[in-house]
Short mmCIF file of C-alpha atoms in Angstrom, two decimals:
data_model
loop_
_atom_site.label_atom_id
_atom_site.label_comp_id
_atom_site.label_asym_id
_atom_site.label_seq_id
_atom_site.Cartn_x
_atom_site.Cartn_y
_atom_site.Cartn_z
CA UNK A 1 86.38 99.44 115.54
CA UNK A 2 88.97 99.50 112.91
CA UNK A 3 89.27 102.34 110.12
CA UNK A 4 88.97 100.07 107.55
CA UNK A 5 87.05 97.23 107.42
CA UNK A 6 87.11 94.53 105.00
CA UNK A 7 86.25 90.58 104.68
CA UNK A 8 89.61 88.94 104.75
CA UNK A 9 87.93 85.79 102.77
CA UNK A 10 89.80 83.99 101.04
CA UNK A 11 87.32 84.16 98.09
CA UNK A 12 87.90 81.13 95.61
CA UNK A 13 85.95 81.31 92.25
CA UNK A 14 86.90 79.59 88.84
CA UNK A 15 87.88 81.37 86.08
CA UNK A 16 85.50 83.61 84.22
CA UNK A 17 83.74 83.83 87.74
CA UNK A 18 82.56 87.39 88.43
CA UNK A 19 83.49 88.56 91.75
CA UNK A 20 82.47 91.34 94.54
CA UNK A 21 84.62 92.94 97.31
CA UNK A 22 82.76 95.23 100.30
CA UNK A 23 84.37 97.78 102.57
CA UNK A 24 83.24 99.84 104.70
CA UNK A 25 84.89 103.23 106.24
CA UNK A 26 84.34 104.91 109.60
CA UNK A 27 86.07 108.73 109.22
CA UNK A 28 83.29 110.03 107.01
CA UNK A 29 85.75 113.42 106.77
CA UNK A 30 87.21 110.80 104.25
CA UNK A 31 88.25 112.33 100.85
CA UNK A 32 89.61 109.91 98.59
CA UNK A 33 89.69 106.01 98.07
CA UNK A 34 91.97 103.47 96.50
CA UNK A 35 91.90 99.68 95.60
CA UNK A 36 96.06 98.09 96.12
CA UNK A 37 96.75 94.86 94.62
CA UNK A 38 99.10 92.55 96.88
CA UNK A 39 100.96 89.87 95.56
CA UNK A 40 102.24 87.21 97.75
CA UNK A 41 105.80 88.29 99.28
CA UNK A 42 105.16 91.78 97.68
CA UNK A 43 104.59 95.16 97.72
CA UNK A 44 100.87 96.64 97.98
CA UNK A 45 100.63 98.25 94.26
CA UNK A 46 97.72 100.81 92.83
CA UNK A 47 94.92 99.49 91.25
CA UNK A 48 92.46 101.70 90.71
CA UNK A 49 91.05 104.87 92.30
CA UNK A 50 87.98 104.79 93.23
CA UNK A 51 85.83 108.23 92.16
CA UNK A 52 82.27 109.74 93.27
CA UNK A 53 80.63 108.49 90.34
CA UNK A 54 82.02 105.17 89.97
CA UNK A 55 84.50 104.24 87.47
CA UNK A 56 85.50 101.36 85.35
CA UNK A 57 88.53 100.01 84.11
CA UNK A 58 88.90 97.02 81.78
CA UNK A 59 87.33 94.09 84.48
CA UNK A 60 87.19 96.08 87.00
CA UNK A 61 84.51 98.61 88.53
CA UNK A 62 84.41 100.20 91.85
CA UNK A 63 82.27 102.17 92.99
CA UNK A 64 81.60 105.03 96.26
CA UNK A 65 78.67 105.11 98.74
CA UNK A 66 79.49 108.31 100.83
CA UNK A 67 75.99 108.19 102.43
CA UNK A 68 76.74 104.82 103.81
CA UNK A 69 80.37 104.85 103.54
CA UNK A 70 80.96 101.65 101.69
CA UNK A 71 83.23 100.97 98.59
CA UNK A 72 82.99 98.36 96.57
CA UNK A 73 85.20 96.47 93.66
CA UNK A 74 83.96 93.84 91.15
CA UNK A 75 85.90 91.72 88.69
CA UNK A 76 84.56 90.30 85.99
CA UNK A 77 85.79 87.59 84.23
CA UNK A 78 88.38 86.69 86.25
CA UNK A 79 91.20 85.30 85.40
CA UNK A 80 94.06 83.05 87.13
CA UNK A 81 96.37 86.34 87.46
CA UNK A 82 93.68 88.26 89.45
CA UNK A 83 94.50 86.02 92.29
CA UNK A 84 95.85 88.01 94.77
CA UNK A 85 95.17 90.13 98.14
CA UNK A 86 92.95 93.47 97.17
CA UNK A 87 93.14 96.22 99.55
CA UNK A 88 90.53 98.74 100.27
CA UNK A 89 92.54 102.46 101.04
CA UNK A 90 90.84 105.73 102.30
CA UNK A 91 92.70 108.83 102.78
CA UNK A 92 91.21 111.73 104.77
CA UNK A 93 91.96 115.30 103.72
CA UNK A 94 93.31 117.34 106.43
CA UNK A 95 96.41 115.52 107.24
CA UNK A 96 96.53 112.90 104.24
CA UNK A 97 96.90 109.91 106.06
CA UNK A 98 96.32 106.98 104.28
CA UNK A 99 95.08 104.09 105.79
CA UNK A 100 94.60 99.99 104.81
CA UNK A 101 91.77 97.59 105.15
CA UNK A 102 93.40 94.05 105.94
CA UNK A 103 92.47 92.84 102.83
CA UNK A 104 90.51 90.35 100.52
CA UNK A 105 92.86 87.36 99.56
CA UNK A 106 91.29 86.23 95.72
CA UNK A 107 92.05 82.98 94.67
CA UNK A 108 91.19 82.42 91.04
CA UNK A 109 91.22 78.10 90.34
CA UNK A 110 91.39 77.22 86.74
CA UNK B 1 112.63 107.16 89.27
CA UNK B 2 114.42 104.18 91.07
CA UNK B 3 110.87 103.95 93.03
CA UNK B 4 110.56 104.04 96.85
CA UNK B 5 114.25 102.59 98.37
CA UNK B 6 114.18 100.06 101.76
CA UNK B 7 117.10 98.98 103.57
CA UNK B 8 117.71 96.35 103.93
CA UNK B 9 115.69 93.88 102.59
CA UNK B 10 115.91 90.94 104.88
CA UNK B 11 117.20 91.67 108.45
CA UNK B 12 117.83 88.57 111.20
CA UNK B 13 118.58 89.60 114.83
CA UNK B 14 118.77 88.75 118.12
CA UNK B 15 116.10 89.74 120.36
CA UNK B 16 117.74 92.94 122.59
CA UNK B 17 119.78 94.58 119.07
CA UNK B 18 118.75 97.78 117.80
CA UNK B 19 117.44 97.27 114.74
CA UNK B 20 117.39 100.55 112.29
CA UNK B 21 115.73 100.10 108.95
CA UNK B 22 115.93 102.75 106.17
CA UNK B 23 113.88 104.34 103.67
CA UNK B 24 114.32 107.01 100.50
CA UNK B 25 111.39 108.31 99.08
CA UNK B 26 110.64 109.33 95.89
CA UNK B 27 112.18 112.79 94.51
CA UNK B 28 109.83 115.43 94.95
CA UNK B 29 107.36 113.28 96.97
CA UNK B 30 106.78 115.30 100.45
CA UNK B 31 104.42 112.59 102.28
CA UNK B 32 105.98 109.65 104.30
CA UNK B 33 104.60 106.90 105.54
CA UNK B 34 105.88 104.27 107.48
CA UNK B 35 103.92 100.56 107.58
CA UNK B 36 104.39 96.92 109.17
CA UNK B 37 102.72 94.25 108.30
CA UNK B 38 101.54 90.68 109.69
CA UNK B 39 99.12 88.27 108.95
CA UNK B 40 97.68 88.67 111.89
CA UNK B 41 96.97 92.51 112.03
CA UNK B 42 97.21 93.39 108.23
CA UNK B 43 99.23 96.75 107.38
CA UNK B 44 99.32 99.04 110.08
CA UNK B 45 99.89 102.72 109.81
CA UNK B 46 102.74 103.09 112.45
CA UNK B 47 103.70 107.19 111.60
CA UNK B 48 103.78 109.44 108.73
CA UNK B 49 105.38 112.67 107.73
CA UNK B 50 104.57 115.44 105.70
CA UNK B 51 107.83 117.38 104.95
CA UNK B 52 109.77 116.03 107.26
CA UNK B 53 107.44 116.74 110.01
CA UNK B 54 106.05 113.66 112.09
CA UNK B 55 102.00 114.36 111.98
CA UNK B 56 100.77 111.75 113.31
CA UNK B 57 102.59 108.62 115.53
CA UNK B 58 99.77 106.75 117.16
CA UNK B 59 100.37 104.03 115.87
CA UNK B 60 104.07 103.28 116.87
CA UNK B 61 103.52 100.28 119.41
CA UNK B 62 105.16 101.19 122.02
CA UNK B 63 108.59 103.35 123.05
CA UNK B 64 110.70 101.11 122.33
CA UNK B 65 110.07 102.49 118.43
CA UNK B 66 111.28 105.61 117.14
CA UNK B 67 111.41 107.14 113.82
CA UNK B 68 113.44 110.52 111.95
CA UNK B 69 113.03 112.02 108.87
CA UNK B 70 116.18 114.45 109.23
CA UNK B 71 115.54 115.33 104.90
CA UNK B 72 113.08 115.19 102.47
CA UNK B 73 115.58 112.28 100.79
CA UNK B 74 115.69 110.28 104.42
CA UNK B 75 113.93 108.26 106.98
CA UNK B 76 114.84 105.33 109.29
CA UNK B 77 112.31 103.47 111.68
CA UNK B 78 114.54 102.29 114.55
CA UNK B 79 113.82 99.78 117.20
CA UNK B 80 115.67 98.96 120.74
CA UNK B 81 115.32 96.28 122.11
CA UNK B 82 113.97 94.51 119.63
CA UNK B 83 111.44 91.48 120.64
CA UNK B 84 110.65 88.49 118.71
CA UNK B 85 106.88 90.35 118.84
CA UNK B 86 108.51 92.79 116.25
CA UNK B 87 108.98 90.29 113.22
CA UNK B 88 107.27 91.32 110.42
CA UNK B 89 107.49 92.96 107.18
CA UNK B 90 108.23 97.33 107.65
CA UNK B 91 106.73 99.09 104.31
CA UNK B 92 108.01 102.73 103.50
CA UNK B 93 105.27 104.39 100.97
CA UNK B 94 105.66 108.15 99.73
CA UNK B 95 103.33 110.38 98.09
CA UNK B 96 102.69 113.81 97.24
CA UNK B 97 100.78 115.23 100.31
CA UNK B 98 96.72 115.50 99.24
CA UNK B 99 93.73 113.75 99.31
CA UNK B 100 93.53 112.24 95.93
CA UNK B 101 97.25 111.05 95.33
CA UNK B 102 97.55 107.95 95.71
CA UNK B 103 101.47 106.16 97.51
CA UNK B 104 103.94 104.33 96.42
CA UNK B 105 105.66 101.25 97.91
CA UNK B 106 108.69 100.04 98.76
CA UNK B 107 109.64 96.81 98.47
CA UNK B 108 109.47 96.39 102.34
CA UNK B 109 112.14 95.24 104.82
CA UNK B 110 111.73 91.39 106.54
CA UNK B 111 112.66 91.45 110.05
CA UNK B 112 113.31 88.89 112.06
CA UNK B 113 113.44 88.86 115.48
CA UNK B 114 115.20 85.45 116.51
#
């Protein structure tokens, strides 16, 4: 079973859609939790942390299930930039290794 | 800060080279991870070091892969042979060693394994 576990999709919603993205961890020792961004032929890039009590920022939300070890990231009215590949990240404390889902890839059609 | 520094950027050759690919972290960063990257297996965490130290290199395929962080300024991810099997995209990332920093990319190096 892998670390990180995401569906690799591809979503494809029109603009203004609102969209979800699940994914679910196995080390519960897990500390901390990340959403990347990937553009095609790019680095993976920060999008948002993802905290304990959820958090929000602009059109996007995630939000932290420790119980049943499941993150989550929604987009709301989503626009042709968003499309991309979104990366669920969990970091464990003791040694800080950071590990990567596969990845969502978003398409966003006008 | 320049950011996270690969070298090089695109790299073509022959199957049986030794390949050696290069990273620079960012100043006062003391966490360094080393990635590749397929479509078929998504980013895989192939070793890390925190301050120089290698913690943790289960996921380095097989011998034929080595890696050295001789500094805190340094590391290279070498392969030999190489195999075609190798082509992929290698990510360097650094970070400040704790749970809720987050890393930083490189802009990755493109092997090719022809």
């Amino acid at each position: 079973r892998k670390e990180v576990e995401q569906d690799p999709g591809p979503f494809n919603v029109p603009e203004g859609a609102t969209v979800a993205f699940n994914c679910t961890y196995s080390n519960s020792a897990s500390q901390s939790f990340f959403w990347y961004r990937q553009d095609c032929r790019k680095e993976p890039k920060l999008l948002m942390s993802v905290y304990s009590s959820g958090n929000e920022d602009g059109r996007f939300t995630a939000q932290l299930n420790r119980a049943s070890q499941y993150i989550s990231l929604l987009i709301r009215d989503s626009k042709l930039s968003d499309s991309a590949t979104y990366l669920c990240v969990v970091r464990d404390s003791s040694a800080s290794k950071i590990i990567f889902g596969s990845g969502t890839r978003l398409s966003i059609r006008p | 800060d320049a950011g996270v520094i690969q070298s090089p950027r695109h790299e073509v050759t022959e199957m049986g080279q030794e390949v050696t690919l290069r990273c620079k972290p960012i100043s006062g960063h003391n966490s360094l991870f080393w990635y590749r990257q397929t479509m078929m297996r998504g980013l895989e965490l192939l070793i890390y070091f925190n301050n120089n130290v290698p913690i943790d290199d289960s996921g380095m395929p097989e011998d034929r892969f080595s890696a050295k962080m001789p500094n805190a300024s340094f590391s290279t991810l070498k392969i030999q042979p190489s195999e075609p099997r190798d082509s992929a995209v290698y990510f360097c990332a650094s970070s400040v060693q704790g749970a809720n920093t987050e890393a930083f990319f490189g802009q990755g190096t493109r092997l090719t394994v022809v």
